[in-house]
């Protein structure tokens, strides 16, 4: 039982490049979330999903897209990375309590 | 208006003493949950304790207890018998369960706790 896993752990991008962050959970949770954490701040919600095939915007969705084609996976895409997207990205899943993945550090130059 | 306020950017405590980390919240949702997470220097988010808005008793989990005062909208975390391994960032978070239906968490800005030997 791995819980919530995220790949990659760390990535460096140049401005304008694209990438996809993968989140996987093996707890059969319906709800999944993507958050970002910037220095000195708590986590902020980017997008979330209440079940397979559904997605919705959170507080800071601009510049990101998501997909939930399978219940266990939640993908976060950056189509054209910007330096303002330099952050640590956390995925979480929940049935009640939210459980977080280890995070992905993204640096956009 | 901030929904979760943590007014202590940093706290020091001596090993084996108790410490209280403050958290106040603001919501009009009739049903909500309050959470505390620990984030050590390694970066992962570790769930510590949960309090539901309708729970009559304060939540406890081992050395962690949540001092829930609904009328004052506060949900302070109490760590008893501090250990060096408790040094970390601590985040208070709230889940509003009726208004949005998304059950996502809103986080405070965190408190950095340092336990001194």
PDB file of C-alpha atoms in Angstrom:
ATOM      1  CA  UNK A   1       0.000   0.000   0.000  1.00  0.00           C
ATOM      2  CA  UNK A   2       1.979   2.994  -1.314  1.00  0.00           C
ATOM      3  CA  UNK A   3      -0.650   5.647  -0.463  1.00  0.00           C
ATOM      4  CA  UNK A   4      -0.200   8.696  -2.680  1.00  0.00           C
ATOM      5  CA  UNK A   5       2.763   8.848  -5.033  1.00  0.00           C
ATOM      6  CA  UNK A   6       3.952  11.660  -7.280  1.00  0.00           C
ATOM      7  CA  UNK A   7       6.294  11.736 -10.237  1.00  0.00           C
ATOM      8  CA  UNK A   8       8.657  13.349 -10.851  1.00  0.00           C
ATOM      9  CA  UNK A   9      10.165  14.433  -7.529  1.00  0.00           C
ATOM     10  CA  UNK A  10      12.049  17.351  -9.041  1.00  0.00           C
ATOM     11  CA  UNK A  11      12.081  19.063 -12.427  1.00  0.00           C
ATOM     12  CA  UNK A  12      13.677  22.082 -14.024  1.00  0.00           C
ATOM     13  CA  UNK A  13      11.876  23.684 -16.948  1.00  0.00           C
ATOM     14  CA  UNK A  14      12.601  26.611 -19.220  1.00  0.00           C
ATOM     15  CA  UNK A  15       9.943  29.260 -19.706  1.00  0.00           C
ATOM     16  CA  UNK A  16       7.447  28.108 -22.300  1.00  0.00           C
ATOM     17  CA  UNK A  17       8.092  24.384 -21.937  1.00  0.00           C
ATOM     18  CA  UNK A  18       5.315  22.001 -21.025  1.00  0.00           C
ATOM     19  CA  UNK A  19       5.159  19.113 -18.601  1.00  0.00           C
ATOM     20  CA  UNK A  20       2.787  16.785 -16.812  1.00  0.00           C
ATOM     21  CA  UNK A  21       2.891  15.868 -13.138  1.00  0.00           C
ATOM     22  CA  UNK A  22       1.448  12.481 -12.288  1.00  0.00           C
ATOM     23  CA  UNK A  23      -0.324  11.606  -9.061  1.00  0.00           C
ATOM     24  CA  UNK A  24      -1.394   8.076  -8.232  1.00  0.00           C
ATOM     25  CA  UNK A  25      -3.276   6.701  -5.225  1.00  0.00           C
ATOM     26  CA  UNK A  26      -4.055   3.124  -4.270  1.00  0.00           C
ATOM     27  CA  UNK A  27      -6.650   3.811  -1.568  1.00  0.00           C
ATOM     28  CA  UNK A  28      -9.653   3.844  -3.906  1.00  0.00           C
ATOM     29  CA  UNK A  29     -10.438   7.434  -2.964  1.00  0.00           C
ATOM     30  CA  UNK A  30     -12.965   9.390  -4.996  1.00  0.00           C
ATOM     31  CA  UNK A  31     -11.602  12.845  -4.216  1.00  0.00           C
ATOM     32  CA  UNK A  32      -8.224  14.022  -5.475  1.00  0.00           C
ATOM     33  CA  UNK A  33      -6.561  17.426  -5.319  1.00  0.00           C
ATOM     34  CA  UNK A  34      -3.611  19.414  -6.603  1.00  0.00           C
ATOM     35  CA  UNK A  35      -2.123  22.115  -4.389  1.00  0.00           C
ATOM     36  CA  UNK A  36       0.875  24.366  -4.711  1.00  0.00           C
ATOM     37  CA  UNK A  37       3.044  25.631  -1.867  1.00  0.00           C
ATOM     38  CA  UNK A  38       5.068  28.799  -2.181  1.00  0.00           C
ATOM     39  CA  UNK A  39       7.674  29.980   0.360  1.00  0.00           C
ATOM     40  CA  UNK A  40       6.145  31.255   3.583  1.00  0.00           C
ATOM     41  CA  UNK A  41       2.656  30.208   2.610  1.00  0.00           C
ATOM     42  CA  UNK A  42       0.299  27.385   3.172  1.00  0.00           C
ATOM     43  CA  UNK A  43      -0.939  25.168   0.376  1.00  0.00           C
ATOM     44  CA  UNK A  44      -3.348  26.616  -2.178  1.00  0.00           C
ATOM     45  CA  UNK A  45      -5.805  24.589  -4.215  1.00  0.00           C
ATOM     46  CA  UNK A  46      -5.185  24.501  -7.970  1.00  0.00           C
ATOM     47  CA  UNK A  47      -7.718  21.934  -9.236  1.00  0.00           C
ATOM     48  CA  UNK A  48      -9.621  19.055  -7.785  1.00  0.00           C
ATOM     49  CA  UNK A  49     -11.679  16.043  -8.801  1.00  0.00           C
ATOM     50  CA  UNK A  50     -14.645  14.437  -7.079  1.00  0.00           C
ATOM     51  CA  UNK A  51     -14.484  11.277  -9.158  1.00  0.00           C
ATOM     52  CA  UNK A  52     -13.260   9.618 -12.316  1.00  0.00           C
ATOM     53  CA  UNK A  53     -13.901  11.779 -15.358  1.00  0.00           C
ATOM     54  CA  UNK A  54     -14.632  14.949 -13.360  1.00  0.00           C
ATOM     55  CA  UNK A  55     -12.439  17.955 -12.652  1.00  0.00           C
ATOM     56  CA  UNK A  56     -13.020  21.442 -11.290  1.00  0.00           C
ATOM     57  CA  UNK A  57     -11.090  24.644 -10.628  1.00  0.00           C
ATOM     58  CA  UNK A  58      -9.715  25.649  -7.259  1.00  0.00           C
ATOM     59  CA  UNK A  59      -8.383  29.001  -6.087  1.00  0.00           C
ATOM     60  CA  UNK A  60      -5.361  29.311  -8.399  1.00  0.00           C
ATOM     61  CA  UNK A  61      -6.158  27.386 -11.614  1.00  0.00           C
ATOM     62  CA  UNK A  62      -4.679  29.740 -14.227  1.00  0.00           C
ATOM     63  CA  UNK A  63      -1.923  28.188 -16.305  1.00  0.00           C
ATOM     64  CA  UNK A  64      -2.797  24.613 -15.315  1.00  0.00           C
ATOM     65  CA  UNK A  65      -4.979  21.857 -16.704  1.00  0.00           C
ATOM     66  CA  UNK A  66      -5.911  18.527 -15.174  1.00  0.00           C
ATOM     67  CA  UNK A  67      -7.352  15.180 -16.174  1.00  0.00           C
ATOM     68  CA  UNK A  68      -8.791  12.234 -14.242  1.00  0.00           C
ATOM     69  CA  UNK A  69      -9.231   9.475 -16.794  1.00  0.00           C
ATOM     70  CA  UNK A  70      -8.729   6.745 -14.212  1.00  0.00           C
ATOM     71  CA  UNK A  71      -9.885   6.814 -10.620  1.00  0.00           C
ATOM     72  CA  UNK A  72      -6.417   6.206  -9.258  1.00  0.00           C
ATOM     73  CA  UNK A  73      -4.625   8.859 -11.326  1.00  0.00           C
ATOM     74  CA  UNK A  74      -4.829  12.644 -11.368  1.00  0.00           C
ATOM     75  CA  UNK A  75      -2.630  14.503 -13.851  1.00  0.00           C
ATOM     76  CA  UNK A  76      -1.587  18.150 -13.635  1.00  0.00           C
ATOM     77  CA  UNK A  77      -0.395  19.788 -16.829  1.00  0.00           C
ATOM     78  CA  UNK A  78       1.506  22.977 -17.484  1.00  0.00           C
ATOM     79  CA  UNK A  79       1.117  23.891 -21.148  1.00  0.00           C
ATOM     80  CA  UNK A  80       3.538  26.827 -21.175  1.00  0.00           C
ATOM     81  CA  UNK A  81       5.534  27.105 -17.969  1.00  0.00           C
ATOM     82  CA  UNK A  82       6.221  30.505 -16.425  1.00  0.00           C
ATOM     83  CA  UNK A  83       8.657  31.478 -13.640  1.00  0.00           C
ATOM     84  CA  UNK A  84       5.638  32.241 -11.431  1.00  0.00           C
ATOM     85  CA  UNK A  85       4.873  28.521 -11.492  1.00  0.00           C
ATOM     86  CA  UNK A  86       8.072  27.729  -9.617  1.00  0.00           C
ATOM     87  CA  UNK A  87       6.698  26.004  -6.558  1.00  0.00           C
ATOM     88  CA  UNK A  88       6.277  22.737  -4.713  1.00  0.00           C
ATOM     89  CA  UNK A  89       3.267  20.798  -5.942  1.00  0.00           C
ATOM     90  CA  UNK A  90       1.361  18.433  -3.710  1.00  0.00           C
ATOM     91  CA  UNK A  91      -1.245  15.944  -4.702  1.00  0.00           C
ATOM     92  CA  UNK A  92      -3.736  14.623  -2.157  1.00  0.00           C
ATOM     93  CA  UNK A  93      -6.556  12.132  -2.069  1.00  0.00           C
ATOM     94  CA  UNK A  94      -9.315  11.699   0.448  1.00  0.00           C
ATOM     95  CA  UNK A  95     -12.315   9.798   1.603  1.00  0.00           C
ATOM     96  CA  UNK A  96     -12.373  11.783   4.852  1.00  0.00           C
ATOM     97  CA  UNK A  97      -8.901  12.865   5.882  1.00  0.00           C
ATOM     98  CA  UNK A  98      -6.678  14.119   3.072  1.00  0.00           C
ATOM     99  CA  UNK A  99      -3.471  12.208   2.533  1.00  0.00           C
ATOM    100  CA  UNK A 100      -0.675  13.902   0.657  1.00  0.00           C
ATOM    101  CA  UNK A 101       1.969  12.742  -1.739  1.00  0.00           C
ATOM    102  CA  UNK A 102       5.626  13.602  -1.144  1.00  0.00           C
ATOM    103  CA  UNK A 103       5.543  16.653  -3.413  1.00  0.00           C
ATOM    104  CA  UNK A 104       7.188  17.701  -6.671  1.00  0.00           C
ATOM    105  CA  UNK A 105       9.660  20.572  -6.707  1.00  0.00           C
ATOM    106  CA  UNK A 106       9.383  22.516  -9.947  1.00  0.00           C
ATOM    107  CA  UNK A 107      11.800  25.229 -10.978  1.00  0.00           C
ATOM    108  CA  UNK A 108      10.957  27.315 -14.038  1.00  0.00           C
ATOM    109  CA  UNK A 109      13.843  29.359 -15.389  1.00  0.00           C
TER     110      UNK A 109
ATOM    111  CA  UNK B   1     -10.739  37.925   4.697  1.00  0.00           C
ATOM    112  CA  UNK B   2      -8.419  35.094   5.630  1.00  0.00           C
ATOM    113  CA  UNK B   3     -10.232  31.926   6.456  1.00  0.00           C
ATOM    114  CA  UNK B   4      -7.425  30.426   8.520  1.00  0.00           C
ATOM    115  CA  UNK B   5      -5.125  32.594  10.601  1.00  0.00           C
ATOM    116  CA  UNK B   6      -1.986  31.413  12.319  1.00  0.00           C
ATOM    117  CA  UNK B   7      -0.508  34.401  14.114  1.00  0.00           C
ATOM    118  CA  UNK B   8       2.734  32.792  15.294  1.00  0.00           C
ATOM    119  CA  UNK B   9       5.287  32.612  12.460  1.00  0.00           C
ATOM    120  CA  UNK B  10       7.774  30.938  14.802  1.00  0.00           C
ATOM    121  CA  UNK B  11       7.779  29.339  18.241  1.00  0.00           C
ATOM    122  CA  UNK B  12      10.464  27.953  20.520  1.00  0.00           C
ATOM    123  CA  UNK B  13       9.876  25.340  23.197  1.00  0.00           C
ATOM    124  CA  UNK B  14      12.140  23.431  25.517  1.00  0.00           C
ATOM    125  CA  UNK B  15      12.286  19.686  25.154  1.00  0.00           C
ATOM    126  CA  UNK B  16       9.713  17.879  27.354  1.00  0.00           C
ATOM    127  CA  UNK B  17       7.569  20.995  27.768  1.00  0.00           C
ATOM    128  CA  UNK B  18       4.118  21.520  26.307  1.00  0.00           C
ATOM    129  CA  UNK B  19       3.438  24.053  23.543  1.00  0.00           C
ATOM    130  CA  UNK B  20       0.286  25.550  22.058  1.00  0.00           C
ATOM    131  CA  UNK B  21       0.083  26.574  18.421  1.00  0.00           C
ATOM    132  CA  UNK B  22      -2.708  29.013  17.678  1.00  0.00           C
ATOM    133  CA  UNK B  23      -5.254  28.808  14.887  1.00  0.00           C
ATOM    134  CA  UNK B  24      -8.377  30.860  14.299  1.00  0.00           C
ATOM    135  CA  UNK B  25     -10.799  30.369  11.458  1.00  0.00           C
ATOM    136  CA  UNK B  26     -13.666  32.088   9.731  1.00  0.00           C
ATOM    137  CA  UNK B  27     -16.546  30.333   8.034  1.00  0.00           C
ATOM    138  CA  UNK B  28     -20.283  30.566   7.593  1.00  0.00           C
ATOM    139  CA  UNK B  29     -20.545  26.889   6.702  1.00  0.00           C
ATOM    140  CA  UNK B  30     -22.644  25.054   9.325  1.00  0.00           C
ATOM    141  CA  UNK B  31     -20.506  21.927   8.963  1.00  0.00           C
ATOM    142  CA  UNK B  32     -16.746  22.001   8.769  1.00  0.00           C
ATOM    143  CA  UNK B  33     -13.641  20.148   9.836  1.00  0.00           C
ATOM    144  CA  UNK B  34     -10.391  21.401  11.256  1.00  0.00           C
ATOM    145  CA  UNK B  35      -7.074  19.692  10.661  1.00  0.00           C
ATOM    146  CA  UNK B  36      -3.481  20.033  11.702  1.00  0.00           C
ATOM    147  CA  UNK B  37      -0.608  18.882   9.525  1.00  0.00           C
ATOM    148  CA  UNK B  38       3.098  18.686  10.278  1.00  0.00           C
ATOM    149  CA  UNK B  39       5.673  19.455   7.610  1.00  0.00           C
ATOM    150  CA  UNK B  40       9.221  18.486   8.599  1.00  0.00           C
ATOM    151  CA  UNK B  41      12.248  19.783   6.737  1.00  0.00           C
ATOM    152  CA  UNK B  42      11.992  16.811   4.383  1.00  0.00           C
ATOM    153  CA  UNK B  43       8.849  18.411   2.990  1.00  0.00           C
ATOM    154  CA  UNK B  44       6.084  15.839   3.304  1.00  0.00           C
ATOM    155  CA  UNK B  45       2.717  16.730   4.796  1.00  0.00           C
ATOM    156  CA  UNK B  46       1.849  14.530   7.766  1.00  0.00           C
ATOM    157  CA  UNK B  47      -1.696  14.437   9.118  1.00  0.00           C
ATOM    158  CA  UNK B  48      -1.820  14.897  12.893  1.00  0.00           C
ATOM    159  CA  UNK B  49      -5.340  15.446  14.146  1.00  0.00           C
ATOM    160  CA  UNK B  50      -8.910  16.225  13.084  1.00  0.00           C
ATOM    161  CA  UNK B  51     -11.837  17.969  14.791  1.00  0.00           C
ATOM    162  CA  UNK B  52     -15.341  18.065  13.369  1.00  0.00           C
ATOM    163  CA  UNK B  53     -17.475  21.122  14.008  1.00  0.00           C
ATOM    164  CA  UNK B  54     -20.167  19.016  15.655  1.00  0.00           C
ATOM    165  CA  UNK B  55     -17.795  17.003  17.822  1.00  0.00           C
ATOM    166  CA  UNK B  56     -18.588  17.579  21.477  1.00  0.00           C
ATOM    167  CA  UNK B  57     -15.195  16.589  22.798  1.00  0.00           C
ATOM    168  CA  UNK B  58     -11.784  17.890  21.883  1.00  0.00           C
ATOM    169  CA  UNK B  59      -9.814  15.552  19.664  1.00  0.00           C
ATOM    170  CA  UNK B  60      -6.700  13.828  20.980  1.00  0.00           C
ATOM    171  CA  UNK B  61      -4.087  11.707  19.214  1.00  0.00           C
ATOM    172  CA  UNK B  62      -1.248  10.590  21.434  1.00  0.00           C
ATOM    173  CA  UNK B  63       0.735  13.700  22.428  1.00  0.00           C
ATOM    174  CA  UNK B  64      -1.430  15.919  20.229  1.00  0.00           C
ATOM    175  CA  UNK B  65      -4.676  17.474  21.335  1.00  0.00           C
ATOM    176  CA  UNK B  66      -6.870  20.057  19.697  1.00  0.00           C
ATOM    177  CA  UNK B  67      -8.318  22.772  21.895  1.00  0.00           C
ATOM    178  CA  UNK B  68     -11.533  23.531  20.010  1.00  0.00           C
ATOM    179  CA  UNK B  69     -13.478  26.624  21.075  1.00  0.00           C
ATOM    180  CA  UNK B  70     -16.310  26.940  18.599  1.00  0.00           C
ATOM    181  CA  UNK B  71     -17.719  30.236  19.849  1.00  0.00           C
ATOM    182  CA  UNK B  72     -14.288  31.855  19.579  1.00  0.00           C
ATOM    183  CA  UNK B  73     -13.591  30.089  16.252  1.00  0.00           C
ATOM    184  CA  UNK B  74     -10.280  28.778  17.458  1.00  0.00           C
ATOM    185  CA  UNK B  75      -8.672  25.377  17.030  1.00  0.00           C
ATOM    186  CA  UNK B  76      -5.344  25.435  18.799  1.00  0.00           C
ATOM    187  CA  UNK B  77      -2.947  22.493  18.657  1.00  0.00           C
ATOM    188  CA  UNK B  78      -1.382  21.421  21.934  1.00  0.00           C
ATOM    189  CA  UNK B  79       1.728  19.255  21.828  1.00  0.00           C
ATOM    190  CA  UNK B  80       2.616  17.749  25.178  1.00  0.00           C
ATOM    191  CA  UNK B  81       6.101  16.614  26.208  1.00  0.00           C
ATOM    192  CA  UNK B  82       7.848  18.119  23.172  1.00  0.00           C
ATOM    193  CA  UNK B  83      10.528  16.085  21.464  1.00  0.00           C
ATOM    194  CA  UNK B  84      13.361  17.200  19.214  1.00  0.00           C
ATOM    195  CA  UNK B  85      11.614  15.439  16.342  1.00  0.00           C
ATOM    196  CA  UNK B  86       8.650  17.800  16.723  1.00  0.00           C
ATOM    197  CA  UNK B  87      10.693  20.598  15.149  1.00  0.00           C
ATOM    198  CA  UNK B  88       8.808  21.356  11.929  1.00  0.00           C
ATOM    199  CA  UNK B  89       6.272  23.619  10.254  1.00  0.00           C
ATOM    200  CA  UNK B  90       2.725  23.123  11.475  1.00  0.00           C
ATOM    201  CA  UNK B  91      -0.284  23.995   9.360  1.00  0.00           C
ATOM    202  CA  UNK B  92      -3.852  24.454  10.454  1.00  0.00           C
ATOM    203  CA  UNK B  93      -6.434  23.756   7.750  1.00  0.00           C
ATOM    204  CA  UNK B  94     -10.202  23.835   7.394  1.00  0.00           C
ATOM    205  CA  UNK B  95     -12.587  21.858   5.234  1.00  0.00           C
ATOM    206  CA  UNK B  96     -15.956  23.478   4.548  1.00  0.00           C
ATOM    207  CA  UNK B  97     -18.364  20.669   3.893  1.00  0.00           C
ATOM    208  CA  UNK B  98     -21.616  22.252   2.758  1.00  0.00           C
ATOM    209  CA  UNK B  99     -20.973  25.564   0.999  1.00  0.00           C
ATOM    210  CA  UNK B 100     -18.659  24.322  -1.763  1.00  0.00           C
ATOM    211  CA  UNK B 101     -19.073  20.548  -1.617  1.00  0.00           C
ATOM    212  CA  UNK B 102     -15.541  20.012  -2.845  1.00  0.00           C
ATOM    213  CA  UNK B 103     -14.138  19.072   0.548  1.00  0.00           C
ATOM    214  CA  UNK B 104     -10.816  20.745  -0.202  1.00  0.00           C
ATOM    215  CA  UNK B 105      -8.633  22.219   2.509  1.00  0.00           C
ATOM    216  CA  UNK B 106      -7.896  25.877   3.136  1.00  0.00           C
ATOM    217  CA  UNK B 107      -4.564  26.308   4.867  1.00  0.00           C
ATOM    218  CA  UNK B 108      -3.088  28.866   7.193  1.00  0.00           C
ATOM    219  CA  UNK B 109       0.398  30.237   6.626  1.00  0.00           C
ATOM    220  CA  UNK B 110       1.947  27.941   9.200  1.00  0.00           C
ATOM    221  CA  UNK B 111       3.968  28.110  12.408  1.00  0.00           C
ATOM    222  CA  UNK B 112       7.590  26.997  12.556  1.00  0.00           C
ATOM    223  CA  UNK B 113       8.219  25.175  15.816  1.00  0.00           C
ATOM    224  CA  UNK B 114      11.733  24.667  17.094  1.00  0.00           C
ATOM    225  CA  UNK B 115      12.303  22.348  20.024  1.00  0.00           C
ATOM    226  CA  UNK B 116      15.423  23.148  22.003  1.00  0.00           C
ATOM    227  CA  UNK B 117      17.337  20.555  24.062  1.00  0.00           C
TER     228      UNK B 117
END
